[in-house]
Amino acid sequence: MAKHIFVTGGVASSLGKGILAASLGKLLQARGFRVTNQKMDPYINVDPGTLNPYEHGECFVTVDGHEADLDLGHYERFLNVQTHKVNNITTGRIYLSVIEKERRGDFLGKTIQIIPHITDEIKRNILALGQSGEYDFVITEIGGTVGDIESLPYIEAVRQMKWEMGQDCLAIHLTYVPYLAAAQELKTKPTQHSVKALQQSGVQPDVLVLRTEHPIPDAMKAKVGLFCNVSPEAVVQCVDAPSIYEVPLNIKDERLDEIVLQKMGYDLKHVAAPDLKQWNDFLQLRKTATKEVRIALVGKYVQLHDAYMSIRESLSHASTYQHLKLQLTEILSDEVTPENVAERLRGYQGIVIAPGFGGRGISGKLAAIRYARENKVPCLGICLGMQCMAIEFARNVLGYADANSSEFDTQTKHNVVDMMEEQKTLINKGASMRLGAYSCSLKEGAKVRAIYGKEQISERHRHRYEFNNAYAKDYEKHGMMCVGLNEKANLVEIIELKDHPWFIGVQFHPEFSGTVLKPHPLFMDFIKAADAQVKNQA
Ligand code: GLN
């Protein structure tokens, strides 16, 4: 049975509960514990798959095909451990499951209520992870802010679990301590109110983490502890860090891991000290890199920082390991035209064409791809980006002016990207998207084969349309090689261009598989090629 740690948030949203939870997970893992992170999202959507990235940032995909909250991406990148559907629960899923049980008659005529039925379902989902026997700790982040109507059933579930599990269950509350410039003072009143709100729901936090822009004096921490019934040493600060990857070290300085372990009954004499060597090496590389690598990411959700979170992080990890400093510019595909593309993309050493859904911004992506292809700029196309590579090549090299994906034009004669009959063998009945990890075999002699260093790979998918195999020969005759295949369904997963320094399109999402300690080989090689690009021009 695992021990359970909860992370709630108060005062404001966006304080970084996910990063705090992942960082604590990292520290416990570094001491030899087996840890997993879980996120409870209080919204009514069954999963974030249908949410516009502008609403909720990137939709992360787990190996088992769950469309998940982007915090799961942080968990995987920090802990280097894969997450699954059970790691992300929404209120919609909880209610759906309870209502399905009710319709089946599982409740034997009982009146279905929030307590105990909804809370029991929440607890079942939290405990399920712990009962797998795979983990010593399950760290569950409760989305939203304490006081929200939506999060009340989750807080109630925390209350019950704390009552039932005693020392094996611990609650951490993350709040914000604002600095009032006019008064030149840090203010703890919002924290006190937030803890009051939590206490009103019957949850006494064991540890308070105060997010702040300025260091908090010990006397102030002690005062907060006194007001909130928390021992003074269990009130810790989390000062803004230049990078999310420094947060584990910051909270280690505050001894958060020790406090948590002691409160959960561990004798620190019998627990290994955290081994963060590799993590520190990574941070050291980041700090000392001075040479820049300039990358453009062409996509349609560029106004929101979180929309391409995993791509940004993957590029950043790959740059770090090559001792380069990533200079990433996100370019709104809607604004790119054949007329301005040279001006917009000049000077970038590599171009990434983003995934996406729907027709907005497609012509800009096509213009960017043509520019990269003709000017021999390293170019990585991801999912829709790969499909656009196929469309651009068909239009400008194969000579099919009307080539398109049937996502954007159902009438086109040259449907080079289409809904394929073969793909139906891979998709669960009723679902229309290919989701989760699928295997792919890499052709001998292909650049991707050398990049991965093996023949069989497995990568995560999230799409409806596929490269149309009927055109494969035509593409290959003109130098665009179909080098990655899903053999089971005979689907093309990777295309790469001959006679180009680096031009690769992948139908899957490599950005979901890289972690801090294990950067993804495709991003690594792309950044290497981008770095070499300048040398070529010099
Ligand atoms: N819209 C495309 C499809 O459904 C690509 C999806 C994506 O980029 N994730 O196939």
PDB file of N, CA and C in Angstrom, residues 62-95:
ATOM      1  N   THR A  62      -0.969  10.044 -22.933  1.00  0.00           N
ATOM      2  CA  THR A  62      -0.231   8.981 -22.230  1.00  0.00           C
ATOM      3  C   THR A  62      -0.044   7.787 -23.166  1.00  0.00           C
ATOM      4  N   VAL A  63       0.850   6.879 -22.791  1.00  0.00           N
ATOM      5  CA  VAL A  63       1.096   5.713 -23.656  1.00  0.00           C
ATOM      6  C   VAL A  63      -0.173   4.890 -23.850  1.00  0.00           C
ATOM      7  N   ASP A  64      -1.039   4.864 -22.832  1.00  0.00           N
ATOM      8  CA  ASP A  64      -2.262   4.067 -22.983  1.00  0.00           C
ATOM      9  C   ASP A  64      -3.398   4.881 -23.623  1.00  0.00           C
ATOM     10  N   GLY A  65      -3.038   5.969 -24.270  1.00  0.00           N
ATOM     11  CA  GLY A  65      -3.998   6.668 -25.113  1.00  0.00           C
ATOM     12  C   GLY A  65      -4.957   7.597 -24.397  1.00  0.00           C
ATOM     13  N   HIS A  66      -4.574   8.082 -23.223  1.00  0.00           N
ATOM     14  CA  HIS A  66      -5.444   9.032 -22.528  1.00  0.00           C
ATOM     15  C   HIS A  66      -5.061  10.459 -22.917  1.00  0.00           C
ATOM     16  N   GLU A  67      -6.061  11.259 -23.227  1.00  0.00           N
ATOM     17  CA  GLU A  67      -5.810  12.674 -23.505  1.00  0.00           C
ATOM     18  C   GLU A  67      -5.840  13.374 -22.159  1.00  0.00           C
ATOM     19  N   ALA A  68      -4.694  13.891 -21.748  1.00  0.00           N
ATOM     20  CA  ALA A  68      -4.528  14.268 -20.344  1.00  0.00           C
ATOM     21  C   ALA A  68      -4.129  15.726 -20.159  1.00  0.00           C
ATOM     22  N   ASP A  69      -4.234  16.158 -18.911  1.00  0.00           N
ATOM     23  CA  ASP A  69      -3.789  17.485 -18.519  1.00  0.00           C
ATOM     24  C   ASP A  69      -2.278  17.616 -18.719  1.00  0.00           C
ATOM     25  N   LEU A  70      -1.841  18.823 -19.048  1.00  0.00           N
ATOM     26  CA  LEU A  70      -0.409  18.987 -19.347  1.00  0.00           C
ATOM     27  C   LEU A  70       0.496  18.756 -18.138  1.00  0.00           C
ATOM     28  N   ASP A  71      -0.072  18.799 -16.935  1.00  0.00           N
ATOM     29  CA  ASP A  71       0.763  18.515 -15.762  1.00  0.00           C
ATOM     30  C   ASP A  71       1.345  17.103 -15.816  1.00  0.00           C
ATOM     31  N   LEU A  72       0.660  16.188 -16.498  1.00  0.00           N
ATOM     32  CA  LEU A  72       1.210  14.832 -16.602  1.00  0.00           C
ATOM     33  C   LEU A  72       2.525  14.855 -17.380  1.00  0.00           C
ATOM     34  N   GLY A  73       2.633  15.808 -18.291  1.00  0.00           N
ATOM     35  CA  GLY A  73       3.892  15.986 -19.016  1.00  0.00           C
ATOM     36  C   GLY A  73       5.009  16.374 -18.062  1.00  0.00           C
ATOM     37  N   HIS A  74       4.699  17.308 -17.145  1.00  0.00           N
ATOM     38  CA  HIS A  74       5.713  17.679 -16.140  1.00  0.00           C
ATOM     39  C   HIS A  74       6.095  16.468 -15.298  1.00  0.00           C
ATOM     40  N   TYR A  75       5.098  15.706 -14.880  1.00  0.00           N
ATOM     41  CA  TYR A  75       5.382  14.539 -14.028  1.00  0.00           C
ATOM     42  C   TYR A  75       6.346  13.595 -14.760  1.00  0.00           C
ATOM     43  N   GLU A  76       6.043  13.326 -16.021  1.00  0.00           N
ATOM     44  CA  GLU A  76       6.901  12.381 -16.762  1.00  0.00           C
ATOM     45  C   GLU A  76       8.297  12.959 -16.964  1.00  0.00           C
ATOM     46  N   ARG A  77       8.353  14.254 -17.291  1.00  0.00           N
ATOM     47  CA  ARG A  77       9.670  14.854 -17.554  1.00  0.00           C
ATOM     48  C   ARG A  77      10.509  14.918 -16.281  1.00  0.00           C
ATOM     49  N   PHE A  78       9.875  15.193 -15.149  1.00  0.00           N
ATOM     50  CA  PHE A  78      10.626  15.264 -13.888  1.00  0.00           C
ATOM     51  C   PHE A  78      11.024  13.875 -13.384  1.00  0.00           C
ATOM     52  N   LEU A  79      10.055  12.951 -13.375  1.00  0.00           N
ATOM     53  CA  LEU A  79      10.298  11.663 -12.712  1.00  0.00           C
ATOM     54  C   LEU A  79      10.860  10.609 -13.655  1.00  0.00           C
ATOM     55  N   ASN A  80      10.767  10.852 -14.955  1.00  0.00           N
ATOM     56  CA  ASN A  80      11.277   9.867 -15.912  1.00  0.00           C
ATOM     57  C   ASN A  80      10.485   8.553 -15.796  1.00  0.00           C
ATOM     58  N   VAL A  81       9.213   8.683 -15.412  1.00  0.00           N
ATOM     59  CA  VAL A  81       8.341   7.510 -15.251  1.00  0.00           C
ATOM     60  C   VAL A  81       7.068   7.795 -16.049  1.00  0.00           C
ATOM     61  N   GLN A  82       6.579   6.796 -16.777  1.00  0.00           N
ATOM     62  CA  GLN A  82       5.382   7.034 -17.582  1.00  0.00           C
ATOM     63  C   GLN A  82       4.122   7.090 -16.713  1.00  0.00           C
ATOM     64  N   THR A  83       3.177   7.929 -17.145  1.00  0.00           N
ATOM     65  CA  THR A  83       1.881   8.008 -16.472  1.00  0.00           C
ATOM     66  C   THR A  83       0.840   7.307 -17.351  1.00  0.00           C
ATOM     67  N   HIS A  84      -0.323   7.086 -16.778  1.00  0.00           N
ATOM     68  CA  HIS A  84      -1.404   6.407 -17.503  1.00  0.00           C
ATOM     69  C   HIS A  84      -2.726   7.115 -17.227  1.00  0.00           C
ATOM     70  N   LYS A  85      -3.771   6.571 -17.824  1.00  0.00           N
ATOM     71  CA  LYS A  85      -5.100   7.167 -17.688  1.00  0.00           C
ATOM     72  C   LYS A  85      -5.457   7.443 -16.219  1.00  0.00           C
ATOM     73  N   VAL A  86      -5.122   6.518 -15.348  1.00  0.00           N
ATOM     74  CA  VAL A  86      -5.481   6.645 -13.937  1.00  0.00           C
ATOM     75  C   VAL A  86      -4.757   7.816 -13.252  1.00  0.00           C
ATOM     76  N   ASN A  87      -3.721   8.350 -13.891  1.00  0.00           N
ATOM     77  CA  ASN A  87      -3.004   9.472 -13.298  1.00  0.00           C
ATOM     78  C   ASN A  87      -3.717  10.811 -13.498  1.00  0.00           C
ATOM     79  N   ASN A  88      -4.789  10.819 -14.269  1.00  0.00           N
ATOM     80  CA  ASN A  88      -5.508  12.082 -14.488  1.00  0.00           C
ATOM     81  C   ASN A  88      -7.010  11.830 -14.473  1.00  0.00           C
ATOM     82  N   ILE A  89      -7.665  12.378 -13.454  1.00  0.00           N
ATOM     83  CA  ILE A  89      -9.104  12.156 -13.283  1.00  0.00           C
ATOM     84  C   ILE A  89      -9.811  13.511 -13.345  1.00  0.00           C
ATOM     85  N   THR A  90     -10.954  13.561 -14.004  1.00  0.00           N
ATOM     86  CA  THR A  90     -11.737  14.803 -14.000  1.00  0.00           C
ATOM     87  C   THR A  90     -13.080  14.539 -13.324  1.00  0.00           C
ATOM     88  N   THR A  91     -13.739  15.620 -12.916  1.00  0.00           N
ATOM     89  CA  THR A  91     -15.075  15.482 -12.336  1.00  0.00           C
ATOM     90  C   THR A  91     -16.011  14.814 -13.334  1.00  0.00           C
ATOM     91  N   GLY A  92     -15.847  15.158 -14.614  1.00  0.00           N
ATOM     92  CA  GLY A  92     -16.693  14.537 -15.641  1.00  0.00           C
ATOM     93  C   GLY A  92     -16.555  13.016 -15.617  1.00  0.00           C
ATOM     94  N   ARG A  93     -15.318  12.525 -15.515  1.00  0.00           N
ATOM     95  CA  ARG A  93     -15.085  11.071 -15.475  1.00  0.00           C
ATOM     96  C   ARG A  93     -15.711  10.441 -14.241  1.00  0.00           C
ATOM     97  N   ILE A  94     -15.556  11.137 -13.104  1.00  0.00           N
ATOM     98  CA  ILE A  94     -16.098  10.622 -11.844  1.00  0.00           C
ATOM     99  C   ILE A  94     -17.626  10.483 -11.960  1.00  0.00           C
ATOM    100  N   TYR A  95     -18.275  11.572 -12.406  1.00  0.00           N
ATOM    101  CA  TYR A  95     -19.743  11.546 -12.509  1.00  0.00           C
ATOM    102  C   TYR A  95     -20.197  10.526 -13.542  1.00  0.00           C
TER     103      TYR A  95
END
